[in-house]
Short mmCIF file of C-alpha atoms in Angstrom, two decimals:
data_model
loop_
_atom_site.label_atom_id
_atom_site.label_comp_id
_atom_site.label_asym_id
_atom_site.label_seq_id
_atom_site.Cartn_x
_atom_site.Cartn_y
_atom_site.Cartn_z
CA MET A 116 35.53 -27.22 -22.07
CA ALA A 117 35.89 -30.47 -21.31
CA ARG A 118 39.07 -31.99 -20.92
CA VAL A 119 38.07 -35.78 -20.51
CA ASP A 120 38.29 -38.07 -23.72
CA PRO A 121 34.64 -39.34 -24.13
CA LYS A 122 35.75 -42.62 -25.67
CA ALA A 123 38.03 -43.25 -22.88
CA VAL A 124 35.20 -42.53 -20.43
CA GLN A 125 32.82 -44.93 -22.51
CA GLN A 126 35.55 -47.49 -22.59
CA ARG A 127 36.15 -47.42 -18.47
CA PHE A 128 32.46 -47.87 -17.95
CA GLU A 129 32.04 -50.86 -20.39
CA ALA A 130 34.81 -52.56 -18.68
CA LEU A 131 33.43 -51.97 -15.19
CA LYS A 132 30.06 -53.25 -16.46
CA VAL A 133 32.17 -56.44 -17.44
CA GLU A 134 33.68 -56.63 -13.91
CA ARG A 135 30.59 -56.46 -12.15
CA THR A 136 28.60 -58.91 -14.13
CA SER A 137 29.34 -61.83 -11.89
CA TRP A 138 28.13 -60.42 -8.83
CA GLU A 139 24.44 -59.46 -10.55
CA SER A 140 22.91 -62.90 -10.54
CA LEU A 141 23.83 -63.13 -6.62
CA TRP A 142 22.60 -59.65 -5.89
CA LYS A 143 19.10 -60.47 -7.50
CA GLU A 144 18.66 -63.55 -5.73
CA VAL A 145 19.48 -61.86 -2.30
CA ARG A 146 17.07 -58.90 -3.46
CA ASP A 147 14.21 -61.20 -4.11
CA TYR A 148 14.42 -63.59 -0.62
CA ILE A 149 15.31 -60.79 1.60
CA LEU A 150 15.18 -57.05 0.61
CA PRO A 151 13.10 -56.92 -2.38
CA ASP A 152 12.18 -53.03 -1.86
CA THR A 153 15.77 -52.56 -2.91
CA GLY A 154 17.83 -52.87 -6.12
CA ASN A 155 17.62 -51.28 -9.43
CA PHE A 156 19.29 -53.39 -12.27
CA GLU A 157 19.09 -53.07 -16.24
CA GLY A 158 15.61 -53.57 -17.11
CA ASP A 159 14.00 -52.65 -13.85
CA ASN A 160 11.89 -49.67 -13.31
CA ALA A 161 12.71 -48.22 -10.03
CA ARG A 162 9.69 -45.53 -10.51
CA GLU A 163 7.05 -48.48 -10.39
CA GLY A 164 5.13 -49.76 -7.61
CA ASN A 165 4.75 -53.30 -8.56
CA LYS A 166 4.54 -55.74 -5.38
CA ARG A 167 7.92 -57.00 -5.15
CA PHE A 168 7.41 -59.68 -2.26
CA GLY A 169 6.16 -62.15 -4.74
CA LYS A 170 8.86 -64.66 -3.62
CA ILE A 171 8.55 -64.41 0.28
CA LEU A 172 6.10 -65.95 2.49
CA ASP A 173 7.72 -65.54 5.53
CA ALA A 174 9.71 -62.18 6.08
CA GLU A 175 11.99 -63.40 8.90
CA ALA A 176 15.20 -62.49 6.92
CA THR A 177 13.90 -59.20 6.06
CA HIS A 178 12.96 -58.69 9.46
CA CYS A 179 16.19 -59.31 10.77
CA ALA A 180 18.14 -57.23 8.31
CA ASP A 181 16.01 -54.23 9.73
CA ILE A 182 16.91 -55.14 13.35
CA LEU A 183 20.80 -55.20 12.22
CA ALA A 184 20.24 -52.00 10.39
CA ALA A 185 18.45 -50.41 13.40
CA GLY A 186 21.18 -51.60 15.76
CA LEU A 187 23.82 -50.25 13.51
CA ALA A 188 22.46 -46.88 13.14
CA THR A 189 22.01 -46.68 16.97
CA GLY A 190 25.36 -48.23 17.75
CA VAL A 191 27.43 -46.50 15.31
CA SER A 192 26.28 -43.04 14.57
CA SER A 193 23.12 -42.17 17.06
CA PRO A 194 21.68 -38.95 16.44
CA ASN A 195 20.75 -38.55 20.10
CA ARG A 196 24.29 -38.83 21.22
CA PRO A 197 27.89 -37.89 20.56
CA TRP A 198 29.48 -40.44 18.43
CA LEU A 199 32.69 -38.41 17.44
CA ARG A 200 35.62 -36.73 18.98
CA LEU A 201 38.09 -34.61 17.42
CA THR A 202 41.90 -34.92 18.55
CA THR A 203 45.01 -33.27 17.44
CA LEU A 204 47.24 -36.53 17.89
CA ASP A 205 49.55 -34.43 20.01
CA PRO A 206 48.71 -35.52 23.86
CA GLU A 207 50.44 -32.26 25.04
CA LEU A 208 48.32 -30.05 22.70
CA ASP A 209 45.21 -32.01 23.71
CA GLU A 210 45.70 -30.62 27.22
CA SER A 211 45.47 -27.36 26.27
CA SER A 212 42.29 -25.68 27.48
CA ASP A 213 42.20 -23.33 24.32
CA VAL A 214 42.33 -26.14 22.05
CA LYS A 215 39.88 -28.41 23.90
CA VAL A 216 37.28 -25.91 23.98
CA TRP A 217 37.70 -25.10 19.79
CA LEU A 218 37.46 -28.84 19.31
CA SER A 219 34.72 -29.36 21.38
CA HIS A 220 32.70 -26.39 19.88
CA VAL A 221 33.44 -27.99 16.14
CA GLU A 222 32.26 -31.18 17.38
CA SER A 223 29.04 -29.67 18.48
CA GLN A 224 28.46 -27.91 15.22
CA MET A 225 29.39 -30.88 13.07
CA LEU A 226 26.78 -32.99 14.99
CA MET A 227 24.10 -30.25 14.88
CA VAL A 228 24.56 -29.80 11.17
CA LEU A 229 24.35 -33.78 10.62
CA SER A 230 21.24 -33.90 12.52
CA LYS A 231 19.49 -30.78 10.93
CA ALA A 232 20.73 -31.99 7.19
CA GLU A 233 18.66 -35.38 7.80
CA VAL A 234 21.79 -37.16 7.25
CA TYR A 235 20.87 -39.93 9.69
CA ASN A 236 17.75 -41.09 7.52
CA GLN A 237 20.14 -41.41 4.49
CA LEU A 238 22.92 -43.41 6.72
CA HIS A 239 20.18 -45.67 8.03
CA GLN A 240 19.63 -47.04 4.20
CA SER A 241 23.52 -47.47 4.02
CA TYR A 242 23.19 -49.75 7.31
CA LEU A 243 20.40 -51.90 5.54
CA GLU A 244 22.03 -52.46 2.03
CA LEU A 245 25.45 -52.89 3.75
CA PRO A 246 24.79 -56.45 5.56
CA VAL A 247 22.37 -57.60 2.69
CA TYR A 248 24.71 -57.25 -0.38
CA GLY A 249 27.80 -56.58 1.56
CA THR A 250 28.24 -53.28 -0.29
CA ALA A 251 26.23 -49.97 0.16
CA CYS A 252 26.85 -46.48 -1.65
CA THR A 253 26.12 -42.99 -0.76
CA LEU A 254 26.80 -39.72 -2.57
CA VAL A 255 27.95 -36.88 -0.39
CA ARG A 256 27.20 -33.20 -1.74
CA GLN A 257 27.54 -29.58 -0.54
CA HIS A 258 24.18 -28.03 0.15
CA PRO A 259 23.82 -24.27 0.10
CA ASP A 260 21.86 -24.05 3.23
CA ARG A 261 22.22 -27.30 5.26
CA VAL A 262 25.90 -27.59 4.17
CA ILE A 263 25.71 -31.17 3.34
CA ALA A 264 23.20 -33.45 1.64
CA LEU A 265 23.61 -37.60 0.97
CA GLU A 266 22.02 -39.34 -1.75
CA ASN A 267 21.83 -43.20 -1.08
CA LEU A 268 22.50 -45.37 -4.44
CA THR A 269 20.78 -48.72 -4.23
CA VAL A 270 22.54 -52.14 -5.46
CA GLY A 271 22.61 -52.27 -9.40
CA GLU A 272 22.66 -48.65 -10.20
CA TYR A 273 26.50 -48.01 -9.38
CA TRP A 274 29.70 -49.58 -10.38
CA LEU A 275 33.03 -49.26 -8.32
CA ALA A 276 36.87 -49.66 -8.62
CA ASP A 277 39.78 -49.55 -6.15
CA ASP A 278 43.32 -48.11 -6.08
CA GLN A 279 46.32 -50.16 -5.45
CA TYR A 280 45.71 -50.32 -1.68
CA GLY A 281 41.92 -51.60 -1.93
CA ARG A 282 40.43 -48.22 -1.31
CA ILE A 283 37.30 -47.35 -3.55
CA ASN A 284 38.56 -44.19 -5.68
CA THR A 285 36.05 -44.60 -8.66
CA LEU A 286 32.21 -44.58 -8.72
CA TYR A 287 30.02 -44.80 -12.12
CA ARG A 288 26.31 -44.62 -11.46
CA GLN A 289 23.67 -44.56 -14.01
CA PHE A 290 20.41 -42.40 -13.62
CA GLU A 291 17.44 -41.09 -15.68
CA LEU A 292 16.49 -37.62 -16.08
CA SER A 293 13.54 -36.28 -18.27
CA ALA A 294 14.43 -34.34 -21.36
CA GLN A 295 13.42 -31.13 -19.63
CA GLN A 296 15.41 -31.80 -16.73
CA MET A 297 18.25 -32.42 -19.01
CA VAL A 298 18.35 -29.34 -21.09
CA ALA A 299 17.71 -27.34 -17.87
CA GLN A 300 21.09 -28.95 -16.16
CA PHE A 301 23.26 -29.17 -19.22
CA GLY A 302 21.64 -26.88 -21.86
CA LEU A 303 20.38 -27.45 -25.50
CA ASP A 304 23.06 -27.32 -27.26
CA THR A 305 24.95 -30.04 -24.98
CA VAL A 306 22.64 -32.98 -25.08
CA SER A 307 22.08 -35.38 -27.83
CA SER A 308 19.73 -34.93 -30.86
CA GLY A 309 17.26 -37.60 -29.35
CA VAL A 310 17.02 -35.50 -26.36
CA ARG A 311 16.67 -32.17 -28.05
CA THR A 312 13.90 -33.85 -30.21
CA ALA A 313 11.89 -35.08 -27.27
CA TYR A 314 12.36 -31.64 -25.46
CA LYS A 315 10.26 -30.13 -28.26
CA THR A 316 7.63 -32.92 -28.58
CA ASN A 317 7.72 -35.06 -25.09
CA PRO A 318 9.51 -33.13 -22.37
CA PHE A 319 8.88 -35.53 -19.88
CA GLN A 320 10.54 -38.38 -21.93
CA ARG A 321 13.42 -39.96 -19.68
CA PHE A 322 17.03 -40.67 -21.01
CA PRO A 323 19.88 -42.57 -19.26
CA VAL A 324 22.72 -40.40 -17.81
CA ILE A 325 26.32 -41.93 -16.60
CA HIS A 326 27.92 -39.89 -13.78
CA ALA A 327 31.75 -40.96 -13.44
CA VAL A 328 33.88 -39.80 -10.38
CA GLU A 329 37.50 -40.95 -10.49
CA PRO A 330 40.83 -39.77 -9.86
CA ARG A 331 42.38 -36.78 -12.32
CA PHE A 332 45.93 -37.16 -12.89
CA ASP A 333 46.68 -34.75 -15.43
CA ARG A 334 45.83 -31.57 -13.57
CA ASP A 335 47.94 -28.33 -12.80
CA LEU A 336 48.58 -28.41 -8.98
CA SER A 337 48.95 -24.79 -9.25
CA LYS A 338 45.27 -24.12 -10.08
CA ARG A 339 42.23 -24.49 -7.81
CA ASP A 340 39.59 -24.37 -10.51
CA ALA A 341 36.87 -27.13 -10.90
CA LEU A 342 39.21 -28.70 -13.78
CA ASN A 343 42.11 -29.30 -11.74
CA LEU A 344 40.60 -30.33 -8.42
CA PRO A 345 41.84 -34.03 -7.33
CA TRP A 346 38.71 -35.56 -8.35
CA THR A 347 37.10 -35.54 -12.04
CA SER A 348 33.39 -35.63 -12.25
CA VAL A 349 31.63 -36.22 -15.75
CA TYR A 350 28.37 -36.62 -17.05
CA PHE A 351 27.70 -38.19 -20.31
CA GLU A 352 24.94 -40.16 -22.44
CA PRO A 353 25.78 -44.02 -23.05
CA GLY A 354 26.62 -44.53 -26.62
CA GLU A 355 27.29 -40.59 -27.28
CA ASN A 356 30.87 -39.63 -28.05
CA LYS A 357 30.23 -36.21 -26.09
CA VAL A 358 30.69 -34.94 -22.58
CA LEU A 359 27.69 -33.27 -21.00
CA PHE A 360 29.53 -31.71 -18.08
CA GLU A 361 32.74 -31.88 -16.43
CA SER A 362 33.78 -30.75 -12.91
CA GLY A 363 35.69 -31.81 -10.02
CA PHE A 364 35.83 -32.43 -6.12
CA LYS A 365 38.29 -31.77 -3.52
CA ASP A 366 37.85 -35.10 -1.75
CA PHE A 367 36.17 -38.36 -2.94
CA PRO A 368 32.39 -37.76 -2.79
CA ALA A 369 31.05 -41.13 -2.02
CA LEU A 370 30.92 -43.33 1.01
CA CYS A 371 31.35 -46.83 -0.13
CA PRO A 372 31.61 -49.20 3.06
CA ARG A 373 32.22 -53.09 2.70
CA TRP A 374 30.99 -55.44 5.14
CA SER A 375 33.90 -57.90 4.31
CA VAL A 376 36.31 -58.24 1.28
CA ASN A 377 38.15 -61.05 -0.24
CA ALA A 378 41.74 -60.62 -1.93
CA HIS A 379 41.32 -58.76 -5.22
CA SER A 380 37.73 -58.23 -4.64
CA VAL A 381 36.28 -54.76 -5.47
CA TYR A 382 32.71 -55.42 -3.71
CA GLY A 383 32.09 -56.86 -0.66
CA ARG A 384 29.95 -59.82 0.75
CA GLY A 385 27.76 -59.70 3.98
CA PRO A 386 25.32 -61.72 6.18
CA GLY A 387 22.59 -61.52 3.59
CA MET A 388 24.52 -63.88 1.31
CA LYS A 389 25.38 -66.20 3.87
CA ALA A 390 21.45 -66.16 4.97
CA LEU A 391 20.25 -66.59 1.39
CA SER A 392 20.23 -70.30 1.66
CA ALA A 393 18.09 -70.40 4.83
CA ALA A 394 16.17 -67.73 3.46
CA LYS A 395 15.13 -69.96 0.59
CA ARG A 396 14.57 -73.01 2.78
CA LEU A 397 12.25 -70.91 5.01
CA GLN A 398 10.09 -70.08 1.96
CA GLN A 399 10.11 -73.78 0.93
CA HIS A 400 8.99 -74.95 4.46
CA THR A 401 6.66 -72.30 4.75
CA ASP A 402 4.92 -73.30 1.66
CA ARG A 403 4.72 -77.16 2.55
CA PHE A 404 3.55 -76.27 6.06
CA ASP A 405 0.82 -73.92 4.56
CA LEU A 406 -0.27 -76.64 1.95
CA LEU A 407 -0.19 -79.11 4.73
CA THR A 408 -2.67 -76.94 6.68
CA ASP A 409 -5.13 -76.45 3.95
CA TYR A 410 -5.01 -80.08 2.99
CA ALA A 411 -5.70 -80.77 6.79
CA THR A 412 -8.21 -78.13 7.34
CA ASP A 413 -10.02 -78.24 3.51
CA PRO A 414 -9.10 -81.74 1.78
CA PRO A 415 -10.37 -82.51 -1.36
CA LYS A 416 -13.89 -84.13 -1.50
CA LEU A 417 -15.41 -87.14 -3.22
CA VAL A 418 -18.59 -86.00 -5.00
CA PRO A 419 -20.89 -87.86 -7.51
CA ALA A 420 -19.84 -87.86 -10.82
CA SER A 421 -23.39 -87.20 -12.00
CA ASN A 422 -23.41 -83.72 -10.28
CA PRO A 423 -23.36 -80.91 -12.77
CA GLN A 424 -21.47 -78.38 -10.78
CA ILE A 425 -18.61 -80.78 -10.19
CA ARG A 426 -15.26 -78.68 -10.29
CA LYS A 427 -12.03 -81.07 -10.98
CA LYS A 428 -9.46 -80.17 -8.32
CA MET A 429 -6.88 -81.80 -6.66
CA ARG A 430 -6.10 -78.73 -4.52
CA PRO A 431 -7.40 -78.30 -0.93
CA GLY A 432 -11.04 -77.84 -1.06
CA GLY A 433 -11.38 -79.63 -4.55
CA LEU A 434 -13.84 -81.73 -5.75
CA ILE A 435 -12.89 -85.43 -7.36
CA PRO A 436 -16.06 -87.01 -9.34
CA VAL A 437 -16.51 -90.81 -8.96
CA SER A 438 -18.84 -93.16 -10.25
CA SER A 439 -18.63 -95.90 -7.83
CA PRO A 440 -22.10 -97.51 -7.10
CA THR A 441 -21.49 -97.66 -3.51
CA ASP A 442 -20.43 -93.96 -2.88
CA ALA A 443 -22.49 -92.34 -5.70
CA ASP A 444 -24.70 -90.57 -3.34
CA ILE A 445 -22.00 -89.89 -0.81
CA ILE A 446 -19.79 -86.45 -0.34
CA ARG A 447 -16.89 -87.16 1.82
CA SER A 448 -13.07 -86.57 2.00
CA ALA A 449 -10.96 -88.03 -0.63
CA TRP A 450 -8.65 -89.13 2.13
CA ASP A 451 -7.47 -88.54 5.71
CA VAL A 452 -4.26 -86.30 5.98
CA LYS A 453 -2.40 -87.72 8.86
CA ALA A 454 0.88 -85.73 8.40
CA ASP A 455 2.65 -84.13 11.50
CA PRO A 456 3.29 -80.60 11.23
CA SER A 457 5.71 -80.46 13.99
CA PHE A 458 8.47 -81.63 11.61
CA LEU A 459 7.96 -78.83 9.55
CA GLN A 460 7.63 -76.30 12.48
CA ALA A 461 10.96 -77.78 13.69
CA GLN A 462 12.52 -76.88 10.18
CA ILE A 463 11.29 -73.61 10.23
CA GLN A 464 12.56 -72.81 13.73
CA GLN A 465 15.84 -74.12 12.72
CA ASP A 466 15.80 -71.67 9.69
CA TYR A 467 14.86 -68.59 12.15
CA GLN A 468 17.89 -69.49 14.30
CA GLN A 469 20.22 -69.53 11.06
CA ILE A 470 18.96 -66.29 9.75
CA ARG A 471 19.17 -64.75 13.18
CA ARG A 472 22.75 -65.78 13.78
CA PHE A 473 23.97 -64.58 10.70
CA PHE A 474 22.19 -61.17 10.78
CA HIS A 475 23.47 -60.79 14.62
CA ALA A 476 19.80 -60.11 15.71
CA ASP A 477 20.39 -61.59 19.21
CA THR A 478 23.59 -59.08 19.66
CA PHE A 479 21.13 -56.03 19.26
CA GLN A 480 18.07 -57.76 21.11
CA MET A 481 20.22 -59.18 24.05
CA ILE A 482 17.66 -57.84 26.88
CA GLN A 483 14.84 -59.97 24.98
CA ALA A 484 16.99 -62.75 24.24
CA THR A 485 17.90 -62.97 28.11
CA ALA A 486 14.56 -62.45 29.34
CA ASN A 487 13.65 -65.86 30.37
CA SER A 488 17.13 -66.96 31.71
CA GLU A 489 18.60 -66.86 35.09
CA ARG A 490 21.82 -65.08 33.96
CA THR A 491 23.29 -62.66 36.04
CA ALA A 492 23.90 -58.98 35.10
CA ARG A 493 27.85 -59.82 34.72
CA GLU A 494 27.26 -62.87 32.55
CA VAL A 495 24.86 -61.15 30.30
CA ALA A 496 27.22 -58.24 30.22
CA ALA A 497 30.28 -60.64 29.22
CA LEU A 498 27.98 -62.21 26.40
CA GLU A 499 27.20 -58.81 24.99
CA GLN A 500 30.99 -58.06 25.13
CA GLU A 501 31.97 -61.38 23.20
CA LYS A 502 29.41 -60.97 20.58
CA ILE A 503 30.25 -57.24 20.04
CA MET A 504 34.02 -58.14 19.59
CA MET A 505 32.35 -60.32 16.65
CA LEU A 506 31.54 -56.99 14.91
CA GLY A 507 35.00 -55.37 15.49
CA PRO A 508 36.01 -56.03 11.80
CA VAL A 509 32.78 -54.33 10.63
CA LEU A 510 33.15 -51.09 12.63
CA THR A 511 36.59 -50.56 11.56
CA ARG A 512 35.54 -50.86 8.21
CA LEU A 513 32.61 -48.59 8.75
CA HIS A 514 34.83 -46.23 10.49
CA ALA A 515 37.45 -46.09 7.75
CA GLU A 516 35.18 -46.32 4.67
CA MET A 517 32.22 -44.54 5.56
CA LEU A 518 32.38 -42.13 8.81
CA ASP A 519 35.79 -41.04 7.84
CA PRO A 520 35.26 -39.89 4.35
CA MET A 521 31.97 -38.25 5.39
CA VAL A 522 33.34 -36.20 8.41
CA ASP A 523 35.99 -35.22 6.18
CA ASN A 524 33.78 -33.82 3.72
CA LEU A 525 31.79 -32.05 6.17
CA PHE A 526 34.54 -30.03 7.69
CA THR A 527 35.59 -29.17 4.24
CA PHE A 528 32.12 -27.61 3.45
CA LEU A 529 31.95 -26.10 6.75
CA VAL A 530 35.47 -24.13 6.08
CA GLU A 531 34.44 -23.33 2.72
CA GLN A 532 31.25 -21.75 3.93
CA ASN A 533 33.10 -20.00 6.45
CA ARG A 534 30.89 -21.69 9.15
CA ILE A 535 33.90 -22.61 11.69
CA GLU A 536 35.55 -20.13 14.13
CA GLU A 537 39.16 -19.23 14.08
CA PRO A 538 41.25 -21.96 15.71
CA PRO A 539 43.93 -21.22 18.63
CA GLU A 540 47.20 -20.19 17.10
CA GLU A 541 48.83 -23.51 18.21
CA LEU A 542 46.33 -25.38 16.35
CA ARG A 543 47.48 -23.74 13.04
CA GLY A 544 48.87 -25.96 10.47
CA ARG A 545 48.15 -29.10 12.54
CA GLU A 546 46.28 -32.07 11.24
CA LEU A 547 43.29 -33.23 13.02
CA ASN A 548 42.33 -36.62 14.03
CA VAL A 549 38.61 -37.94 14.40
CA GLU A 550 37.99 -40.65 17.37
CA TYR A 551 34.76 -42.52 17.38
CA ILE A 552 32.74 -42.84 20.75
CA SER A 553 29.54 -44.29 19.76
CA VAL A 554 28.06 -47.25 21.83
CA LEU A 555 29.31 -49.90 19.79
CA ALA A 556 32.90 -48.32 19.55
CA LYS A 557 32.76 -47.64 23.75
CA GLN A 558 32.20 -51.18 24.38
CA GLN A 559 34.78 -51.94 22.29
CA MET A 560 36.95 -49.83 24.58
CA SER A 561 35.38 -51.14 27.52
CA SER A 562 37.70 -54.07 28.17
CA ALA A 563 40.66 -51.30 28.55
CA GLU A 564 38.57 -49.39 31.17
CA GLN A 565 37.71 -52.71 33.21
CA GLY A 566 41.21 -53.06 32.67
CA ILE A 567 42.18 -49.62 34.58
CA GLY A 568 39.63 -50.39 37.37
CA SER A 569 40.53 -53.77 37.66
CA PHE A 570 44.28 -52.36 38.27
CA ILE A 571 43.47 -49.74 40.63
CA GLN A 572 41.45 -52.06 42.87
CA SER A 573 44.64 -54.58 42.78
CA LEU A 574 46.79 -51.90 43.66
CA GLY A 575 44.63 -50.82 46.54
CA MET A 576 44.59 -54.29 48.03
CA ILE A 577 48.47 -54.37 47.78
CA SER A 578 49.03 -50.90 49.28
CA GLN A 579 47.57 -52.17 52.45
CA ILE A 580 50.55 -54.31 52.89
CA SER A 581 52.92 -52.20 51.28
CA PRO A 582 51.75 -48.32 51.29
CA GLN A 583 54.57 -47.42 48.89
CA ALA A 584 53.16 -49.49 45.93
CA LEU A 585 50.47 -46.39 45.46
CA ASP A 586 53.96 -44.60 44.58
CA LYS A 587 53.48 -46.56 41.07
CA LEU A 588 50.06 -44.84 40.30
CA ASP A 589 49.82 -41.76 38.43
CA VAL A 590 46.20 -40.80 39.51
CA ASP A 591 46.06 -37.93 37.07
CA ARG A 592 46.50 -40.03 34.06
CA ALA A 593 44.44 -42.92 35.46
CA ILE A 594 41.36 -40.14 35.68
CA ASP A 595 42.41 -38.97 31.95
CA HIS A 596 42.19 -42.45 30.64
CA ILE A 597 38.88 -43.10 32.40
CA ALA A 598 37.29 -40.06 31.08
CA ASP A 599 38.12 -40.41 27.68
CA TYR A 600 37.17 -44.19 27.47
CA ALA A 601 33.61 -43.12 29.08
CA GLY A 602 33.08 -40.00 26.77
CA VAL A 603 33.20 -37.61 29.27
CA PRO A 604 32.79 -34.18 27.80
CA PRO A 605 36.19 -32.30 27.73
CA ASP A 606 34.83 -29.17 29.81
CA MET A 607 34.22 -31.56 32.88
CA VAL A 608 37.91 -32.92 33.39
CA LEU A 609 40.30 -29.63 34.04
CA SER A 610 43.32 -29.83 32.08
CA SER A 611 46.95 -30.34 33.59
CA ASP A 612 47.96 -26.62 33.47
CA ARG A 613 44.50 -25.71 35.29
CA VAL A 614 45.16 -28.66 37.92
CA ALA A 615 48.48 -27.36 38.75
CA ILE A 616 47.49 -23.63 39.30
CA ILE A 617 44.61 -24.87 41.41
CA ARG A 618 46.88 -27.38 43.50
CA GLN A 619 49.58 -24.60 43.96
CA ALA A 620 47.09 -22.19 45.08
CA ARG A 621 46.02 -24.84 47.55
CA ALA A 622 49.36 -25.89 48.64
CA GLN A 623 50.22 -21.91 49.07
CA GLN A 624 46.89 -21.43 51.20
CA VAL A 625 47.85 -24.43 53.18
CA GLN A 626 51.25 -23.13 53.77
CA GLU A 627 49.88 -19.60 54.60
CA GLN A 628 47.53 -21.21 56.96
CA GLN A 629 50.68 -23.22 58.72
CA ALA A 630 52.62 -19.98 59.24
CA MET A 631 49.75 -18.24 60.66
CA ALA A 632 49.12 -20.80 63.03
CA GLN A 633 53.11 -21.04 63.65
CA ALA A 634 52.79 -17.51 64.31
CA GLN A 635 49.80 -17.61 66.53
CA GLN A 636 51.61 -20.54 68.56
CA THR A 637 54.51 -18.63 68.80
CA ALA A 638 52.66 -15.61 70.28
CA ALA A 639 51.04 -17.68 72.73
CA ALA A 640 54.27 -19.10 73.75
CA MET A 641 55.77 -15.61 73.93
CA LYS A 642 52.63 -14.18 75.70
CA ASP A 643 53.01 -17.09 78.43
CA LEU A 644 56.37 -16.69 78.76
CA GLY A 645 56.18 -13.08 79.61
CA GLN A 646 53.21 -13.72 82.27
CA ALA A 647 55.46 -16.50 83.59
CA ALA A 648 58.35 -13.95 83.89
CA ASP A 649 56.26 -11.30 85.57
CA SER A 650 54.75 -13.93 88.07
CA GLN A 651 58.41 -14.95 89.13
CA GLY A 652 59.29 -11.19 89.42
CA LEU A 653 56.23 -10.31 91.73
CA GLN A 654 57.06 -13.52 93.84
CA ALA A 655 60.73 -12.37 94.07
CA ALA A 656 59.55 -8.68 95.22
CA MET A 657 57.08 -10.13 97.58
CA GLY A 658 59.78 -12.17 99.30
CA GLY A 659 62.31 -9.38 99.63
CA LEU A 660 59.36 -7.32 101.35
CA GLN A 661 58.61 -10.30 103.48
CA SER A 662 62.00 -10.56 104.48
CA GLU A 663 62.42 -6.80 105.67
CA VAL A 664 59.57 -7.08 107.93
CA PRO A 665 60.81 -7.19 111.84
#
């Protein structure tokens, strides 16, 4: 039996709708001029295939949004290379070979599951809506076969709220189900009378359903059933004083990244809002340029008024009747268009540059942007590093608000489905940490790696003057840091214990070789000494014999 008060949930939903109202006009305008294929607001029919590009004559903003989405998808969570690493927050424990092997195995398993579950396709949609609308939302569900499944929600069909720390902890979403689907999912006795009637007469008629996910405060911590989990999950029909279904989640099942957030704002703001004015100007300039082209190539013409086939048009190609006695029988252009299109072309190029700058298009097309320049590779790398640093706050938010909860949910699903092998004894009760080693994350850390290299190079120069300077360098620690920054697999770098054993064996081998060499040297010396002694004795004996000869 449901424990949630239906009236309280309805009131909460109405309050969230009021809070979101001020954003909707902006989102709709951004959608119309930048990303028409997205968005589902009240009155829209997401299942209709009507043409949505009616206000777009030049889709440069849409193209730049696609570039940014592709760049984020490849640079933050690429399916073609590892982008996460598990640690224990304990440097000494991380050095354990058993711990390293177990963590590496879990990392590989998680990446393989994400790839097979087609998670990256859903993440790409989030990367597309996030910069355009400033906010994205994706549901995370456990799948019986693929472990994890994501469901994208487009702007307009979800409502959010946060806690006192600014973290999203409440999600309300609206979707439609047919009467047949509602009866199959919730039961005939649970749905409203209108749905029951439609189920008998028109089972494919669709009805709105609200799904609410928010913290559950009145729960029994000693119980682990669905009605006492940390997050409540409630389905209900709008306007009906009845709950269709109530359940719960262990972790918040939604990924809600935001590009940037102002104080006391739940929803984020992104480059799409900054580029909106330029996108609208681009359509205006393109329209005028097309009109100018039409007038220049096919202007209105003057024709005799007595012609019965005359069409009165002031558009390009139009026919204007005249009754002048001098021009009655002449057909000619109404006027000569002498406008210079270069001005409009310059305005269009300026609009392009603004839109590309807002969407960081040059950041992800660095090679193309510098193809005709004479910059050196070092200068290009410096420019790339500078632009990547501008995305630093965005990457931090992506890690905290999208990747962290997704990895947490995935790990929970793997444990619940017994797909993770038993951890080493020293890991029991320990908290795991996720480090991100994607392309963009590594580029952010490259300054630290370059700093280590520069320090070692400088130290080498100083050691030529004072060899004692090398005593300040911990070579093993430097190698570990460089390997971490470079994303080297753990099994390629030996642990400190393993290195100590190898060095001890090598030292013992060297010691044995030295002892053997010393023994050989001693034996040789004794042999030489014995030979010398024998030679002296023989000489003495020969001397005695010679003295006895008369």
